[in-house]
PDB file of C-alpha atoms in Angstrom:
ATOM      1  CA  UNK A  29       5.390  -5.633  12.320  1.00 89.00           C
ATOM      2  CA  UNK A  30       6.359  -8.928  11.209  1.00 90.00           C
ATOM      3  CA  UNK A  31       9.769  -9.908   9.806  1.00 90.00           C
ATOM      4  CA  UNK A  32       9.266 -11.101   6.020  1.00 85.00           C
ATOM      5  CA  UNK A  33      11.824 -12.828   3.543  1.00 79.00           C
ATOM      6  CA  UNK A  34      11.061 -10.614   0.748  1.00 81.00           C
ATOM      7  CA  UNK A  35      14.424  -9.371  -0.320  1.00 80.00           C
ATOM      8  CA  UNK A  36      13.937  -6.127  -0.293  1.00 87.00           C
ATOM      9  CA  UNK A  37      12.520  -5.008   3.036  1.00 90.00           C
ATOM     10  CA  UNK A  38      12.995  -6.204   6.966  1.00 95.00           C
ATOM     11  CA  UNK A  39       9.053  -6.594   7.829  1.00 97.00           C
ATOM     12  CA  UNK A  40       5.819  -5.732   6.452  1.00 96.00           C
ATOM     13  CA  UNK A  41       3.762  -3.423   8.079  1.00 97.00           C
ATOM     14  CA  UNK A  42      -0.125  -3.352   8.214  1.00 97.00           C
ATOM     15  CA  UNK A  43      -1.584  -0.406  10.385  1.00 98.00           C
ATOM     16  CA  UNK A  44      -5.099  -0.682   8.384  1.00 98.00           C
ATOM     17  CA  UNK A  45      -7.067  -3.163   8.830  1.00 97.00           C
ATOM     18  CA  UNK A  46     -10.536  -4.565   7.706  1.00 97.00           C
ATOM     19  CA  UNK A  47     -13.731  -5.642   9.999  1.00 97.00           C
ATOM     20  CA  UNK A  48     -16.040  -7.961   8.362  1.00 97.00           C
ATOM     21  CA  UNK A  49     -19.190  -5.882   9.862  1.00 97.00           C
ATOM     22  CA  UNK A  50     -21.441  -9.242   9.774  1.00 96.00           C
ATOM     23  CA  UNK A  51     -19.006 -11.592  12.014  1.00 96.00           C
ATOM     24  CA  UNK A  52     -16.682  -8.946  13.424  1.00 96.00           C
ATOM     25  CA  UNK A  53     -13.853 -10.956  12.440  1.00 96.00           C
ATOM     26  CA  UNK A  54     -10.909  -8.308  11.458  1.00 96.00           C
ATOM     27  CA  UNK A  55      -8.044  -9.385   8.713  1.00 96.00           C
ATOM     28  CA  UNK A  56      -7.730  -7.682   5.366  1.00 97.00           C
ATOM     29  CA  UNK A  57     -10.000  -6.380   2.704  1.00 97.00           C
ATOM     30  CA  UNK A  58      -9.001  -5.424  -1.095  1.00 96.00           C
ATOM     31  CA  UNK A  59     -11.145  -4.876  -4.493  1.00 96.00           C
ATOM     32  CA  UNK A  60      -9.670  -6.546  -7.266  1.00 95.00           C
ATOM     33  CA  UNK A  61      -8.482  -3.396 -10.041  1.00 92.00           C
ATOM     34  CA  UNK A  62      -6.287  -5.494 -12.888  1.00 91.00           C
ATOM     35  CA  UNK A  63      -5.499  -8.450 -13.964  1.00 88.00           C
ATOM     36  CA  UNK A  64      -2.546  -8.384 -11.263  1.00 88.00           C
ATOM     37  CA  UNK A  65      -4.946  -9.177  -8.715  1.00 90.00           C
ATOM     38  CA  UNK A  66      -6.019 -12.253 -10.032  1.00 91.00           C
ATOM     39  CA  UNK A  67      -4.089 -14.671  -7.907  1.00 89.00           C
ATOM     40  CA  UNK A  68      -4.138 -12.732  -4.716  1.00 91.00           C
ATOM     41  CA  UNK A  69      -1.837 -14.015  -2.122  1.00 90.00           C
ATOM     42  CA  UNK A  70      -3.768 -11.923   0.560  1.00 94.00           C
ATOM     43  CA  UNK A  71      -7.308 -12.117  -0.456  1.00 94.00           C
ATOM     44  CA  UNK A  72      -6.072 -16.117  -0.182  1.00 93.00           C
ATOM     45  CA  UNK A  73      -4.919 -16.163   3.125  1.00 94.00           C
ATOM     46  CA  UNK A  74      -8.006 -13.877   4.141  1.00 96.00           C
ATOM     47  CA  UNK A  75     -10.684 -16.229   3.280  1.00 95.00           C
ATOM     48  CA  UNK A  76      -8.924 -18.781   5.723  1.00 88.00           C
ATOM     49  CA  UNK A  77      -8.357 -19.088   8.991  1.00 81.00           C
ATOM     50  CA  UNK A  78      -6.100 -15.971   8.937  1.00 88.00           C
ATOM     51  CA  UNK A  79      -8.720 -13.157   7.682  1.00 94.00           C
ATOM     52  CA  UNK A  80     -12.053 -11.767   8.172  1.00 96.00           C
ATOM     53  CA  UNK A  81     -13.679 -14.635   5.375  1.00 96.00           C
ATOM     54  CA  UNK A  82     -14.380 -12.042   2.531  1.00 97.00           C
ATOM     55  CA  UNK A  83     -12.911 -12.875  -0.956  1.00 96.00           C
ATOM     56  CA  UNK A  84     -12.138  -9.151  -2.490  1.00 97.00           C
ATOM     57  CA  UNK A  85     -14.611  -8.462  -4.480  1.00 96.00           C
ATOM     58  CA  UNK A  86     -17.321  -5.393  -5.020  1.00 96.00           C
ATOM     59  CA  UNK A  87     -20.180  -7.068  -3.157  1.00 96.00           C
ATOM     60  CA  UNK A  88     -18.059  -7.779  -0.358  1.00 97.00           C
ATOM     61  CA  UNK A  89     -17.630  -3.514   0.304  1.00 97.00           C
ATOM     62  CA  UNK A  90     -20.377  -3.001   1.924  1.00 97.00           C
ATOM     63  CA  UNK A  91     -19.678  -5.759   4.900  1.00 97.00           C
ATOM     64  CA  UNK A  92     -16.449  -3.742   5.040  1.00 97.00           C
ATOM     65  CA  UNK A  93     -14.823  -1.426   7.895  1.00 97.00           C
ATOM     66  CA  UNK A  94     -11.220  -0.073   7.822  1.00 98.00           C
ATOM     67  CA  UNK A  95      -9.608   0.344  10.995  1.00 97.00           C
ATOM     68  CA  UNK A  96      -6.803   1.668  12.001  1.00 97.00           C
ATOM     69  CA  UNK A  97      -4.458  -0.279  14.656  1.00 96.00           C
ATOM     70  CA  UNK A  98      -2.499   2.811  16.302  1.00 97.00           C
ATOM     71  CA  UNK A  99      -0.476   0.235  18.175  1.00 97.00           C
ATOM     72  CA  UNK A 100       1.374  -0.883  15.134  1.00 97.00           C
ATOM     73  CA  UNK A 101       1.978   2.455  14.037  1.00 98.00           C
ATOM     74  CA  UNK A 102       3.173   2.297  17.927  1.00 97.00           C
ATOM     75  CA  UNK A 103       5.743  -0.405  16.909  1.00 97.00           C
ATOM     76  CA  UNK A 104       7.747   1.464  14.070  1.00 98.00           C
ATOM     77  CA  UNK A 105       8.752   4.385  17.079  1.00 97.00           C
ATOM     78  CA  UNK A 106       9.493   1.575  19.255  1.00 97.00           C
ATOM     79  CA  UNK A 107      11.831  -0.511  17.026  1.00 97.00           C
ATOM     80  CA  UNK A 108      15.087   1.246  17.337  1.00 97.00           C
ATOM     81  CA  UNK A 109      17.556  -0.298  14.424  1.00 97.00           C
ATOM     82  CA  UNK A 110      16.787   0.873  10.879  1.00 98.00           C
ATOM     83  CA  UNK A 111      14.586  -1.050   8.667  1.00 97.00           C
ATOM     84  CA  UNK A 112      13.173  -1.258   5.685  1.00 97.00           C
ATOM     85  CA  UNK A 113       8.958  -1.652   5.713  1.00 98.00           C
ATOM     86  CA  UNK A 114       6.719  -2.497   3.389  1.00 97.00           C
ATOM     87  CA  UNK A 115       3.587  -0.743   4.436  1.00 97.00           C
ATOM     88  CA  UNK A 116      -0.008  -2.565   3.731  1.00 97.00           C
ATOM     89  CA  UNK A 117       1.617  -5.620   1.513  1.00 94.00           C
ATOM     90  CA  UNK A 118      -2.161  -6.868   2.626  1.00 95.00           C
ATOM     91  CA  UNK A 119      -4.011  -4.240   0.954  1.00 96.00           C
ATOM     92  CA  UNK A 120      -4.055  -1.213  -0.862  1.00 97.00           C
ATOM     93  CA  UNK A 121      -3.304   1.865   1.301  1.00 98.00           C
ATOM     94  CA  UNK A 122      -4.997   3.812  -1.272  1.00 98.00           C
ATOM     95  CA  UNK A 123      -8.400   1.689  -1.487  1.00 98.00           C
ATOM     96  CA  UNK A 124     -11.291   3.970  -2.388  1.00 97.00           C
ATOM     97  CA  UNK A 125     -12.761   3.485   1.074  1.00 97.00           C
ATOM     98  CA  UNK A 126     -10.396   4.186   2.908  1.00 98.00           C
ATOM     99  CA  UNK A 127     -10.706   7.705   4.230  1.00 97.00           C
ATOM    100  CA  UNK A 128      -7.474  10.412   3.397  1.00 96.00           C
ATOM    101  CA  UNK A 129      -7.640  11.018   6.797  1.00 95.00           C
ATOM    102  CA  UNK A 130      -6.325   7.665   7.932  1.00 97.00           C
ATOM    103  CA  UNK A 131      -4.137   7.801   5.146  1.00 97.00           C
ATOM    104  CA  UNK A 132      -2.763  10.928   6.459  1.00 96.00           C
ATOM    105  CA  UNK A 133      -2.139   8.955   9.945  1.00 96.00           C
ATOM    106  CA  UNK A 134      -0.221   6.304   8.571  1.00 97.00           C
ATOM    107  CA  UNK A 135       2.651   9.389   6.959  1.00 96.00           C
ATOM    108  CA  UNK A 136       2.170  10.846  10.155  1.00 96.00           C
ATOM    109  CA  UNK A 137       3.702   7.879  11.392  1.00 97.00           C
ATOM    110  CA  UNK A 138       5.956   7.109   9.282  1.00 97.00           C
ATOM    111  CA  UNK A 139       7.370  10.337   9.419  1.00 95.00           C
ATOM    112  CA  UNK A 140       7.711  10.169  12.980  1.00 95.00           C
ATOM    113  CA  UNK A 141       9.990   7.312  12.345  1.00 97.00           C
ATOM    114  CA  UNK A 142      12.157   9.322   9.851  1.00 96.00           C
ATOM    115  CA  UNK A 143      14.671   6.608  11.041  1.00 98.00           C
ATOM    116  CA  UNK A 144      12.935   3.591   9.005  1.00 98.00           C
ATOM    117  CA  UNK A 145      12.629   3.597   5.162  1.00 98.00           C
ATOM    118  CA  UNK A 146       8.898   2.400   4.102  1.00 98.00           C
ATOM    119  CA  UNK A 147       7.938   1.202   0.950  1.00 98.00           C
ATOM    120  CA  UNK A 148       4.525   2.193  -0.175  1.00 98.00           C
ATOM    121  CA  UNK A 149       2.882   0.308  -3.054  1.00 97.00           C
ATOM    122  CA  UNK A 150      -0.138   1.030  -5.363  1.00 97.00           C
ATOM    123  CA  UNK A 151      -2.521  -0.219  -7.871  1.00 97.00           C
ATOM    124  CA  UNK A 152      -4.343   3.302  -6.983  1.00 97.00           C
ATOM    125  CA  UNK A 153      -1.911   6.238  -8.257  1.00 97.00           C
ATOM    126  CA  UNK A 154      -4.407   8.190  -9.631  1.00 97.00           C
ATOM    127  CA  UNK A 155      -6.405   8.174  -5.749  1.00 98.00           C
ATOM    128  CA  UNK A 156      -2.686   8.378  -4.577  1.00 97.00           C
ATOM    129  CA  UNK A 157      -2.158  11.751  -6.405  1.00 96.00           C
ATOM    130  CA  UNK A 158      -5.369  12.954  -5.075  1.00 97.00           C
ATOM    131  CA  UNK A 159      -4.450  12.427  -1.887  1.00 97.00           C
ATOM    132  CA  UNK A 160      -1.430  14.167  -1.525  1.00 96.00           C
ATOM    133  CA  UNK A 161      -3.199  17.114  -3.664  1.00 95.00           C
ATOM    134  CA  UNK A 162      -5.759  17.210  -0.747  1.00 96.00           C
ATOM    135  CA  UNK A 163      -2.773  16.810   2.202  1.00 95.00           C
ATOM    136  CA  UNK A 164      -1.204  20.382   0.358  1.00 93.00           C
ATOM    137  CA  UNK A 165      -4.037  22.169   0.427  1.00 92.00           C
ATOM    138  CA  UNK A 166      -5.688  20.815   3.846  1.00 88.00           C
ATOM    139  CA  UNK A 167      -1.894  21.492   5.569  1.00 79.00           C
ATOM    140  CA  UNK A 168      -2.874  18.502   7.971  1.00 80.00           C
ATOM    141  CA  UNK A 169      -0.504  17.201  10.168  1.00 83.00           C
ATOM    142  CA  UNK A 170       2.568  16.478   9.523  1.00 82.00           C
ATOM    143  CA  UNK A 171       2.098  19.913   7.840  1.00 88.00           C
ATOM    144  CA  UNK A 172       2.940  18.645   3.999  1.00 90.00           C
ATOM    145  CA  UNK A 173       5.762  19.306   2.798  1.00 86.00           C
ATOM    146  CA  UNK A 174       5.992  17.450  -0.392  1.00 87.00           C
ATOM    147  CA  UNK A 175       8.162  13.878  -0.692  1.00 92.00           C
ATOM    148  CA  UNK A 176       8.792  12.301   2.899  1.00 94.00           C
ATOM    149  CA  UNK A 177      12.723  11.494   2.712  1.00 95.00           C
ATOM    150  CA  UNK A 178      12.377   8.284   3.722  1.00 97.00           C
ATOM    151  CA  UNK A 179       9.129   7.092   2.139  1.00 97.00           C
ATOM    152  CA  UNK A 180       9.551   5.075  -1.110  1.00 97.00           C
ATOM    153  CA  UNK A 181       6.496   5.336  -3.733  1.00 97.00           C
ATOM    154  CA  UNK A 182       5.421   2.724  -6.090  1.00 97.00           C
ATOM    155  CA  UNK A 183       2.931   1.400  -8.426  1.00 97.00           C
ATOM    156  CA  UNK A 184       2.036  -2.216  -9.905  1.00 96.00           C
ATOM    157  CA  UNK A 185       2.763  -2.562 -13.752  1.00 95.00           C
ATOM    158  CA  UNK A 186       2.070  -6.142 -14.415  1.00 93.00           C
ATOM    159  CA  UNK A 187       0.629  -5.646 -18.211  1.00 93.00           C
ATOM    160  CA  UNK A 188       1.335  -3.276 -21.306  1.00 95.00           C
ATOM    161  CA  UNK A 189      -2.087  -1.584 -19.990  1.00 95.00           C
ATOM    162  CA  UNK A 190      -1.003  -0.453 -16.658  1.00 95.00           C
ATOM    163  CA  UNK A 191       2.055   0.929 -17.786  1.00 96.00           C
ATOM    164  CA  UNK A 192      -0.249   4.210 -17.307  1.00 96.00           C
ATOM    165  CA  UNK A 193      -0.098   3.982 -13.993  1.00 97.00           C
ATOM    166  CA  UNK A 194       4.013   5.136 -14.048  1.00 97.00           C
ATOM    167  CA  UNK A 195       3.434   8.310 -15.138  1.00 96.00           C
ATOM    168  CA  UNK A 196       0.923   8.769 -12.762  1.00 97.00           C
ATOM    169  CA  UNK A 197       3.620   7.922 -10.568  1.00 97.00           C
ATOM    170  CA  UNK A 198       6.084  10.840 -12.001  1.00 95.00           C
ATOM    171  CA  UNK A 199       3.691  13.535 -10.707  1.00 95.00           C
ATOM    172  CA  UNK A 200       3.820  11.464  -6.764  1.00 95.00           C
ATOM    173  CA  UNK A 201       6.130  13.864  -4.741  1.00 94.00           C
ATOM    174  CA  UNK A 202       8.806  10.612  -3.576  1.00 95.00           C
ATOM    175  CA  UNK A 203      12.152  10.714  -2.852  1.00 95.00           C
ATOM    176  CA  UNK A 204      12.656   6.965  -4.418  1.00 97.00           C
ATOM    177  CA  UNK A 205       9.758   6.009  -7.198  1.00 97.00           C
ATOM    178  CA  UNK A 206       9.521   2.473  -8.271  1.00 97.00           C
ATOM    179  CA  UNK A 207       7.726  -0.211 -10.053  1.00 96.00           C
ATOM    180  CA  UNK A 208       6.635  -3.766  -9.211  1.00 94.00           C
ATOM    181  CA  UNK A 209       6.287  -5.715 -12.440  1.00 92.00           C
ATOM    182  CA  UNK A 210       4.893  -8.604 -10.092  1.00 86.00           C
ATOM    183  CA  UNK A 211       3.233 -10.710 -11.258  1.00 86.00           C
ATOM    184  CA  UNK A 212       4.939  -9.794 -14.564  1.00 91.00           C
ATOM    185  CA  UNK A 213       2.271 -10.985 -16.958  1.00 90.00           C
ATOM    186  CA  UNK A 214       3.485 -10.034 -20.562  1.00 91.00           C
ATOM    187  CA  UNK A 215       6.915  -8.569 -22.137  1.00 92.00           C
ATOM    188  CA  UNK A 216       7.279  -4.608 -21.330  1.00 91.00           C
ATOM    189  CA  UNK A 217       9.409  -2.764 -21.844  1.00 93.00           C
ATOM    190  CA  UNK A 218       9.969  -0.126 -18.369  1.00 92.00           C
ATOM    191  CA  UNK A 219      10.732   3.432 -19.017  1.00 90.00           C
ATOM    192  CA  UNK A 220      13.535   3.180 -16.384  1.00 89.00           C
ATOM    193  CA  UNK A 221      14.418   6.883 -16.627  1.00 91.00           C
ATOM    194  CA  UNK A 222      11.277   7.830 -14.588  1.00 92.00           C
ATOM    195  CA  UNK A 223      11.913   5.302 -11.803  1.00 94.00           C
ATOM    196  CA  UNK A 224      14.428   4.595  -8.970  1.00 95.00           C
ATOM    197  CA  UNK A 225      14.398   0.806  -8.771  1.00 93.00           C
ATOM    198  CA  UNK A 226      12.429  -1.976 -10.575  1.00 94.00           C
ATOM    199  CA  UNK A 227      11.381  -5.400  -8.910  1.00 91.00           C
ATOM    200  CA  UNK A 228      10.380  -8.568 -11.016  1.00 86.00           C
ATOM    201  CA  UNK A 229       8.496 -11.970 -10.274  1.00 78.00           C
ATOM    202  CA  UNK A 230       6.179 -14.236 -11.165  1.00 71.00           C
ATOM    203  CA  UNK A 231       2.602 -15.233  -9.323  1.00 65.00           C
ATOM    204  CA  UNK A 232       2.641 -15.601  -5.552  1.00 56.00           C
ATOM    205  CA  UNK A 233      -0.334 -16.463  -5.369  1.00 48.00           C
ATOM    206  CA  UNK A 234      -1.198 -18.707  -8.347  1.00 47.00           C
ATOM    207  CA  UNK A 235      -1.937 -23.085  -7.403  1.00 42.00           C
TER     208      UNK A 235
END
């Protein structure tokens, strides 16, 4: 985990992580969806001397391997005081490669943790919704039994077009639902009676 300044959490949290398969050099690895991803603050700090060198792009999938680092799932059981995580700010835990079953480790672990609140966000609801349709009717482990209590759920609305995505997000089994309008890229107007909480901001990652 590492502790962040974002206002809203404690740390962010990044048990999935990517393998360039031509260098072996592991960081991060996202495919740009929206216009939100334009400016990507991680795809930024992944083609430098902090990531595996791959800008996040199509192409770039097939030098790809997800991983999963058990020892930071390790670290939310370990850390004792309550805190509030932001799960894969470096990528989308709902990328299209990204097998359900890993998913379905990272809950595990975060329900293990009950004592932590994460924060799970998405430009993916509709693969979202398909997992947890595939959870219920696989009964995996932690046997599903629909919203975690302490696992927020939310999607990226930056334009008037991905407004979509939130009620997508109304049929996501979460305790607390809500949207990132970051980087807020034209005026909206936020149905606010389907979500829990609403963040704003500008581009992080724009020179």
């Amino acid at each position: 985990m590492n502790k962040t300044g974002i206002s809203y959490c404690d740390f962010s949290s990044n048990p999935i992580r990517a393998r360039n398969t031509e260098t072996d050099k592991v960081g991060w690895f996202c495919t740009k969806v929206s216009y939100g991803c334009t400016h990507c603050y991680s795809e930024t700090l992944n083609v430098g001397r902090f990531g595996n060198g791959l800008a996040y792009t199509k192409p770039n999938e097939s030098k790809v391997e997800f991983v999963l680092n058990e020892k930071e799932i390790e670290s939310w059981r370990k850390h004792k005081t309550p805190s509030k995580i932001f799960v894969c700010d470096m990528t989308d835990l709902f990328h299209e490669m990204i097998p359900f079953e890993m998913i379905l480790r990272v809950f595990y672990g975060m329900a293990t943790a009950d004592w932590h609140t994460f924060q799970v966000l998405t430009k993916r609801p509709e693969r979202a919704l398909e997992f947890f349709k595939w959870w219920k009717m696989n009964k995996g482990i932690p046997p599903y039994s629909g919203a975690l209590p302490n696992v927020w759920f939310g999607v990226t609305v930056e334009n008037k077009k991905e407004l979509r995505r939130i009620d997508i997000l109304s049929e996501i089994p979460a305790v607390v639902k809500f949207v990132s309008a970051e980087p807020l890229l034209e005026d909206l107007i936020i149905p606010t009676d389907k979500i829990d909480w609403l963040i704003c901001g500008g581009e992080s990652g724009k020179d």
